[in-house]
Short mmCIF file of C-alpha atoms in Angstrom, two decimals:
data_model
loop_
_atom_site.label_atom_id
_atom_site.label_comp_id
_atom_site.label_asym_id
_atom_site.label_seq_id
_atom_site.Cartn_x
_atom_site.Cartn_y
_atom_site.Cartn_z
CA MET S 27 277.05 23.16 -149.81
CA GLY S 28 274.15 20.73 -149.83
CA SER S 29 270.45 21.38 -149.79
CA HIS S 30 268.07 21.66 -146.81
CA GLY S 31 265.42 18.95 -146.90
CA ILE S 32 262.16 18.74 -145.00
CA VAL S 33 260.73 15.38 -143.93
CA LEU S 34 257.08 15.42 -142.87
CA PHE S 35 256.83 12.70 -140.24
CA ALA S 36 253.35 11.22 -139.72
CA HIS S 37 251.90 8.30 -137.82
CA GLY S 38 250.73 6.06 -140.66
CA ALA S 39 247.53 4.00 -140.93
CA ARG S 40 246.22 0.85 -142.56
CA ASP S 41 243.87 2.80 -144.84
CA ALA S 42 245.65 4.34 -147.86
CA ARG S 43 243.13 7.20 -147.97
CA TRP S 44 244.44 8.36 -144.59
CA ALA S 45 247.62 9.60 -146.27
CA GLU S 46 245.85 11.97 -148.70
CA PRO S 47 246.10 15.14 -146.58
CA PHE S 48 249.81 14.46 -146.07
CA GLN S 49 250.28 14.14 -149.82
CA ARG S 50 248.44 17.45 -150.34
CA LEU S 51 250.57 19.01 -147.59
CA SER S 52 253.83 17.92 -149.19
CA ALA S 53 252.68 19.12 -152.62
CA ARG S 54 251.72 22.51 -151.19
CA LEU S 55 254.99 22.78 -149.30
CA ARG S 56 256.93 22.11 -152.51
CA GLU S 57 254.96 24.92 -154.18
CA LEU S 58 255.65 27.32 -151.32
CA ARG S 59 259.36 26.56 -151.43
CA GLY S 60 259.28 27.50 -155.09
CA GLU S 61 260.94 26.36 -158.25
CA SER S 62 264.31 27.32 -156.84
CA ALA S 63 263.67 24.95 -153.97
CA SER S 64 266.52 24.79 -151.54
CA GLY S 65 265.88 21.11 -150.91
CA PRO S 66 263.54 18.13 -151.12
CA VAL S 67 260.27 17.56 -149.27
CA SER S 68 259.45 13.96 -148.31
CA LEU S 69 256.92 12.04 -146.27
CA ALA S 70 257.88 9.42 -143.68
CA PHE S 71 255.80 7.29 -141.34
CA LEU S 72 256.18 5.84 -137.87
CA GLU S 73 254.29 2.66 -138.70
CA LEU S 74 251.92 0.91 -141.15
CA MET S 75 253.10 2.98 -144.16
CA THR S 76 256.42 3.43 -145.94
CA PRO S 77 258.99 4.89 -146.09
CA ASP S 78 260.01 5.02 -142.45
CA LEU S 79 262.02 7.99 -141.20
CA PRO S 80 265.50 6.43 -141.57
CA ALA S 81 264.74 5.53 -145.20
CA ALA S 82 263.38 9.00 -146.00
CA VAL S 83 266.38 10.72 -144.39
CA ALA S 84 268.83 8.38 -146.18
CA GLN S 85 267.18 9.24 -149.51
CA GLN S 86 267.49 12.98 -148.89
CA VAL S 87 271.15 12.55 -147.91
CA ALA S 88 271.76 10.49 -151.06
CA ASP S 89 270.16 13.35 -153.02
CA GLY S 90 272.61 15.85 -151.51
CA ALA S 91 270.94 17.25 -148.38
CA SER S 92 273.39 18.57 -145.80
CA VAL S 93 270.62 19.64 -143.42
CA VAL S 94 267.37 17.73 -142.87
CA THR S 95 264.53 19.16 -140.78
CA VAL S 96 261.98 16.66 -139.54
CA VAL S 97 258.52 18.14 -138.89
CA PRO S 98 256.19 15.87 -136.87
CA VAL S 99 252.74 16.16 -138.44
CA PHE S 100 251.03 15.19 -135.21
CA PHE S 101 248.58 17.20 -133.14
CA GLY S 102 250.14 16.60 -129.75
CA GLN S 103 253.51 15.89 -128.21
CA GLY S 104 252.61 12.44 -126.90
CA GLY S 105 254.65 9.28 -126.48
CA HIS S 106 255.35 8.88 -130.20
CA ILE S 107 257.00 12.29 -130.32
CA ARG S 108 258.56 12.38 -126.87
CA ARG S 109 259.84 8.80 -126.68
CA ASP S 110 259.80 7.03 -130.08
CA LEU S 111 260.93 9.88 -132.32
CA PRO S 112 264.11 10.82 -130.38
CA LEU S 113 265.34 7.22 -130.66
CA ILE S 114 264.70 7.19 -134.43
CA LEU S 115 266.46 10.56 -134.79
CA ASP S 116 269.46 9.14 -132.92
CA GLN S 117 269.61 6.29 -135.45
CA CYS S 118 269.45 8.77 -138.33
CA ARG S 119 272.21 10.93 -136.85
CA ALA S 120 274.42 7.88 -136.25
CA ALA S 121 273.89 6.77 -139.86
CA HIS S 122 274.71 10.24 -141.27
CA PRO S 123 277.20 11.91 -138.91
CA SER S 124 278.10 14.67 -141.39
CA VAL S 125 274.46 15.74 -141.88
CA GLU S 126 272.67 18.13 -139.52
CA ILE S 127 269.34 16.53 -138.58
CA ARG S 128 266.94 18.92 -136.85
CA CYS S 129 263.48 18.32 -135.49
CA SER S 130 260.64 20.77 -134.85
CA THR S 131 257.78 20.49 -132.39
CA ALA S 132 254.53 18.88 -133.54
CA VAL S 133 252.47 21.00 -135.94
CA GLY S 134 249.52 21.00 -133.51
CA GLU S 135 251.61 23.04 -131.07
CA ASP S 136 251.62 25.98 -133.51
CA ALA S 137 249.15 28.79 -132.76
CA ASP S 138 248.43 29.45 -136.46
CA VAL S 139 247.58 25.79 -137.02
CA ILE S 140 245.23 25.80 -134.01
CA GLU S 141 243.66 29.00 -135.33
CA ALA S 142 242.99 27.42 -138.73
CA ILE S 143 241.46 24.32 -137.11
CA ALA S 144 239.30 26.47 -134.83
CA GLY S 145 238.10 28.44 -137.86
CA TYR S 146 237.18 25.22 -139.63
CA CYS S 147 235.27 23.97 -136.55
CA LEU S 148 233.41 27.25 -136.30
CA ARG S 149 232.27 27.01 -139.93
CA GLN S 150 230.79 23.54 -139.26
CA ALA S 151 228.34 24.79 -136.64
CA PHE S 152 226.42 27.55 -138.40
CA MET H 28 214.82 25.78 -129.14
CA GLY H 29 218.01 24.18 -127.81
CA SER H 30 221.60 25.15 -128.40
CA HIS H 31 224.03 23.90 -131.07
CA GLY H 32 226.99 22.13 -129.50
CA ILE H 33 230.33 21.21 -131.04
CA VAL H 34 232.18 18.07 -129.97
CA LEU H 35 235.84 17.91 -131.00
CA PHE H 36 236.52 14.21 -131.52
CA ALA H 37 240.18 13.16 -131.20
CA HIS H 38 242.06 9.87 -131.07
CA GLY H 39 243.37 9.92 -127.49
CA ALA H 40 246.79 8.82 -126.19
CA ARG H 41 248.41 7.43 -123.05
CA ASP H 42 250.40 10.62 -122.46
CA ALA H 43 248.32 13.41 -120.86
CA ARG H 44 250.48 16.06 -122.57
CA TRP H 45 249.19 14.83 -125.92
CA ALA H 46 245.80 16.42 -125.20
CA GLU H 47 247.18 19.96 -124.72
CA PRO H 48 246.62 21.21 -128.30
CA PHE H 49 243.04 19.92 -128.14
CA GLN H 50 242.47 21.84 -124.91
CA ARG H 51 243.88 24.99 -126.54
CA LEU H 52 241.69 24.35 -129.58
CA SER H 53 238.52 24.04 -127.52
CA ALA H 54 239.38 27.16 -125.51
CA ARG H 55 240.00 29.13 -128.72
CA LEU H 56 236.79 27.84 -130.27
CA ARG H 57 234.82 28.97 -127.21
CA GLU H 58 236.39 32.44 -127.61
CA LEU H 59 235.52 32.57 -131.30
CA ARG H 60 231.90 31.60 -130.61
CA GLY H 61 231.75 34.52 -128.21
CA GLU H 62 230.12 35.27 -124.91
CA SER H 63 226.72 34.80 -126.49
CA ALA H 64 227.76 31.28 -127.42
CA SER H 65 225.01 29.38 -129.13
CA GLY H 66 226.14 26.14 -127.52
CA PRO H 67 228.79 24.18 -125.67
CA VAL H 68 232.18 23.02 -126.97
CA SER H 69 233.47 19.68 -125.65
CA LEU H 70 236.29 17.26 -126.26
CA ALA H 71 235.75 13.51 -126.76
CA PHE H 72 238.17 10.69 -127.47
CA LEU H 73 238.10 7.42 -129.40
CA GLU H 74 240.33 5.62 -126.91
CA LEU H 75 242.78 5.95 -124.01
CA MET H 76 241.26 9.23 -122.76
CA THR H 77 237.84 10.26 -121.47
CA PRO H 78 235.11 11.19 -122.11
CA ASP H 79 234.23 9.02 -125.07
CA LEU H 80 231.92 10.39 -127.74
CA PRO H 81 228.63 8.96 -126.38
CA ALA H 82 229.36 10.49 -122.96
CA ALA H 83 230.25 13.88 -124.41
CA VAL H 84 227.14 13.95 -126.59
CA ALA H 85 224.93 12.85 -123.67
CA GLN H 86 226.33 15.70 -121.57
CA GLN H 87 225.59 18.27 -124.28
CA VAL H 88 222.06 16.92 -124.66
CA ALA H 89 221.57 17.07 -120.87
CA ASP H 90 222.74 20.70 -121.06
CA GLY H 91 220.08 21.49 -123.64
CA ALA H 92 221.66 20.97 -127.07
CA SER H 93 219.18 20.19 -129.83
CA VAL H 94 221.89 19.97 -132.49
CA VAL H 95 225.37 18.51 -131.94
CA THR H 96 228.08 18.77 -134.59
CA VAL H 97 230.96 16.33 -134.22
CA VAL H 98 234.25 17.54 -135.76
CA PRO H 99 236.91 14.83 -136.13
CA VAL H 100 240.24 16.41 -135.19
CA PHE H 101 242.18 13.92 -137.27
CA PHE H 102 244.45 14.60 -140.23
CA GLY H 103 243.11 11.89 -142.52
CA GLN H 104 239.92 10.02 -143.22
CA GLY H 105 241.30 6.61 -142.25
CA GLY H 106 239.65 3.61 -140.65
CA HIS H 107 238.88 5.41 -137.39
CA ILE H 108 236.81 7.99 -139.24
CA ARG H 109 235.38 5.83 -142.01
CA ARG H 110 234.56 2.71 -139.98
CA ASP H 111 234.69 3.32 -136.20
CA LEU H 112 233.12 6.78 -136.04
CA PRO H 113 229.92 6.01 -138.03
CA LEU H 114 229.14 3.15 -135.61
CA ILE H 115 229.62 5.44 -132.61
CA LEU H 116 227.44 8.12 -134.24
CA ASP H 117 224.73 5.50 -134.78
CA GLN H 118 224.84 4.73 -131.04
CA CYS H 119 224.57 8.42 -130.20
CA ARG H 120 221.62 8.94 -132.56
CA ALA H 121 219.82 5.89 -131.14
CA ALA H 122 220.35 7.22 -127.60
CA HIS H 123 219.06 10.72 -128.49
CA PRO H 124 216.50 10.36 -131.28
CA SER H 125 215.17 13.90 -130.86
CA VAL H 126 218.62 15.48 -131.27
CA GLU H 127 220.19 16.20 -134.65
CA ILE H 128 223.72 14.79 -134.60
CA ARG H 129 225.87 15.95 -137.51
CA CYS H 130 229.44 15.08 -138.39
CA SER H 131 231.97 17.00 -140.49
CA THR H 132 234.95 15.66 -142.41
CA ALA H 133 238.33 15.45 -140.66
CA VAL H 134 240.03 18.81 -140.08
CA GLY H 135 243.06 17.73 -142.13
CA GLU H 136 240.85 17.66 -145.23
CA ASP H 137 240.36 21.44 -145.00
CA ALA H 138 242.51 23.54 -147.37
CA ASP H 139 243.00 26.34 -144.81
CA VAL H 140 244.26 23.85 -142.24
CA ILE H 141 246.71 22.35 -144.75
CA GLU H 142 247.84 25.89 -145.65
CA ALA H 143 248.55 26.70 -142.00
CA ILE H 144 250.50 23.47 -141.53
CA ALA H 145 252.48 24.10 -144.73
CA GLY H 146 253.31 27.60 -143.49
CA TYR H 147 254.54 26.18 -140.19
CA CYS H 148 256.70 23.60 -142.01
CA LEU H 149 258.17 26.29 -144.23
CA ARG H 150 259.20 28.39 -141.22
CA GLN H 151 261.09 25.41 -139.75
CA ALA H 152 263.49 25.15 -142.68
CA PHE H 153 264.99 28.63 -142.97
#
């Protein structure tokens, strides 16, 4: 049985510094999954940065993943998530028919994430 | 003495559904500030949605804010935050010279926010 990979899917930007929180996020996620990690954690981008999602998924499959969960690191479920991403996921599934490719809702839809952001905002205004 | 407002500054998108997490965030932030809120909480957008930041700040000033803290609800400190936002803040400060207009770093730079996102990602892959 293969491993279960996570691909953090972000928008991308021209400015390399933009990616820093995503790099910290992937590093922290690797820590949380532990030494006995059940699979890889990668970053992928919609545009302006590499790798794109098909390349990141292909790499995880080449490394032995039998399940890949894509987590959109976006605040909202806008056009990129509701229109662009499903088409890219279809490409990935067609390229790797024996791999289960799942996708979660955007991180900004999670109540705990909203709570953490609200807490941060609150601390800025005292 | 006036109130201390918070303006949540987001990118904006064509799809109205994209704004939902920001609406939940502002509602939650109003709750956290309590009934005896020391000031208003508003949303503002860089593009594609209204109001823009100058309009949101002007409204808070009209409502009596003497301090306005802008919190960029972005993951990374890319070009929008490092180049576009300072110019918009300069406009706001020029329009309201008697108001103190502060700006925090992007929410994605906060360790607690990254921790919450990492926790969400982890729960998607079990």
